[in-house]
Amino acid sequence: MNDISKEVVFDATFVQHFLKAITFEDAIDSLSKNFLKRDLVTKDYADAVKKRENKFPTGLPTMPIGVAIPHTDAKYVKKNSDSSRNFKSSTLYD
């Protein structure tokens, strides 16, 4: 079992705004790079999130704006954190 601290790390750079549509994979890669730079996740984090989302999608058909809460198993996390991505256009969620 992973021994994750109860501390939650947050930084203003964890909130990003995308002005054009991007793929789901690009959004996850952007999030992961930010977490990796701060040593909050393992190097396998991005791939693990993508694999989990392919198997168990977290997208919610909320109106008027859809929401997704992509995540993965705790073994890929070194420190708790949260991030938000806001999109002017839809994310291409294949």
XYZ file of C-alpha atoms in Angstrom, residues 19-89:
71
model
C -8.522 28.342 -25.571
C -8.880 25.683 -28.272
C -10.086 22.109 -28.367
C -7.462 19.520 -27.486
C -7.546 15.772 -27.181
C -8.184 14.017 -23.900
C -4.663 12.574 -24.071
C -3.125 16.049 -24.463
C -5.087 17.342 -21.481
C -3.877 14.435 -19.305
C -0.281 14.905 -20.521
C -0.408 18.598 -19.601
C -1.725 17.828 -16.132
C 0.825 15.077 -15.608
C 3.827 17.177 -16.652
C 2.824 19.786 -14.107
C 2.567 17.162 -11.359
C 5.819 15.460 -12.434
C 7.773 18.733 -12.246
C 6.799 18.945 -8.580
C 7.481 15.243 -7.909
C 3.830 14.647 -6.935
C 3.312 11.566 -9.136
C 5.329 8.730 -10.633
C 6.535 8.743 -14.238
C 3.813 6.196 -15.070
C 0.981 8.435 -13.834
C -0.193 9.799 -17.229
C -0.362 6.368 -18.857
C -2.161 4.948 -15.833
C -4.798 7.710 -15.946
C -5.366 7.156 -19.673
C -5.660 3.375 -19.256
C -8.123 3.716 -16.396
C -10.249 6.228 -18.315
C -10.361 3.902 -21.317
C -11.612 1.104 -19.086
C -13.829 3.135 -16.696
C -14.627 6.602 -18.134
C -15.420 9.301 -15.569
C -17.141 11.722 -17.953
C -20.480 12.992 -16.642
C -23.137 14.327 -19.035
C -23.932 17.358 -16.894
C -25.680 20.297 -18.528
C -24.851 22.750 -19.866
C -21.196 21.773 -19.430
C -19.883 18.211 -19.265
C -17.492 17.230 -16.485
C -14.899 14.480 -16.113
C -12.825 13.545 -13.088
C -9.940 11.465 -14.476
C -7.812 9.704 -11.872
C -5.883 6.513 -11.239
C -4.702 4.183 -8.495
C -2.890 5.590 -5.477
C 0.308 3.697 -6.327
C 1.044 6.351 -8.984
C 0.665 9.238 -6.519
C 3.430 10.504 -4.234
C 1.542 13.476 -2.730
C -2.133 14.405 -2.847
C -3.048 17.209 -5.212
C -5.849 18.469 -7.407
C -5.924 20.196 -10.734
C -8.544 21.899 -12.849
C -8.646 22.316 -16.604
C -11.119 24.687 -18.181
C -11.793 24.487 -21.902
C -13.239 27.202 -24.123
C -14.146 24.457 -26.595
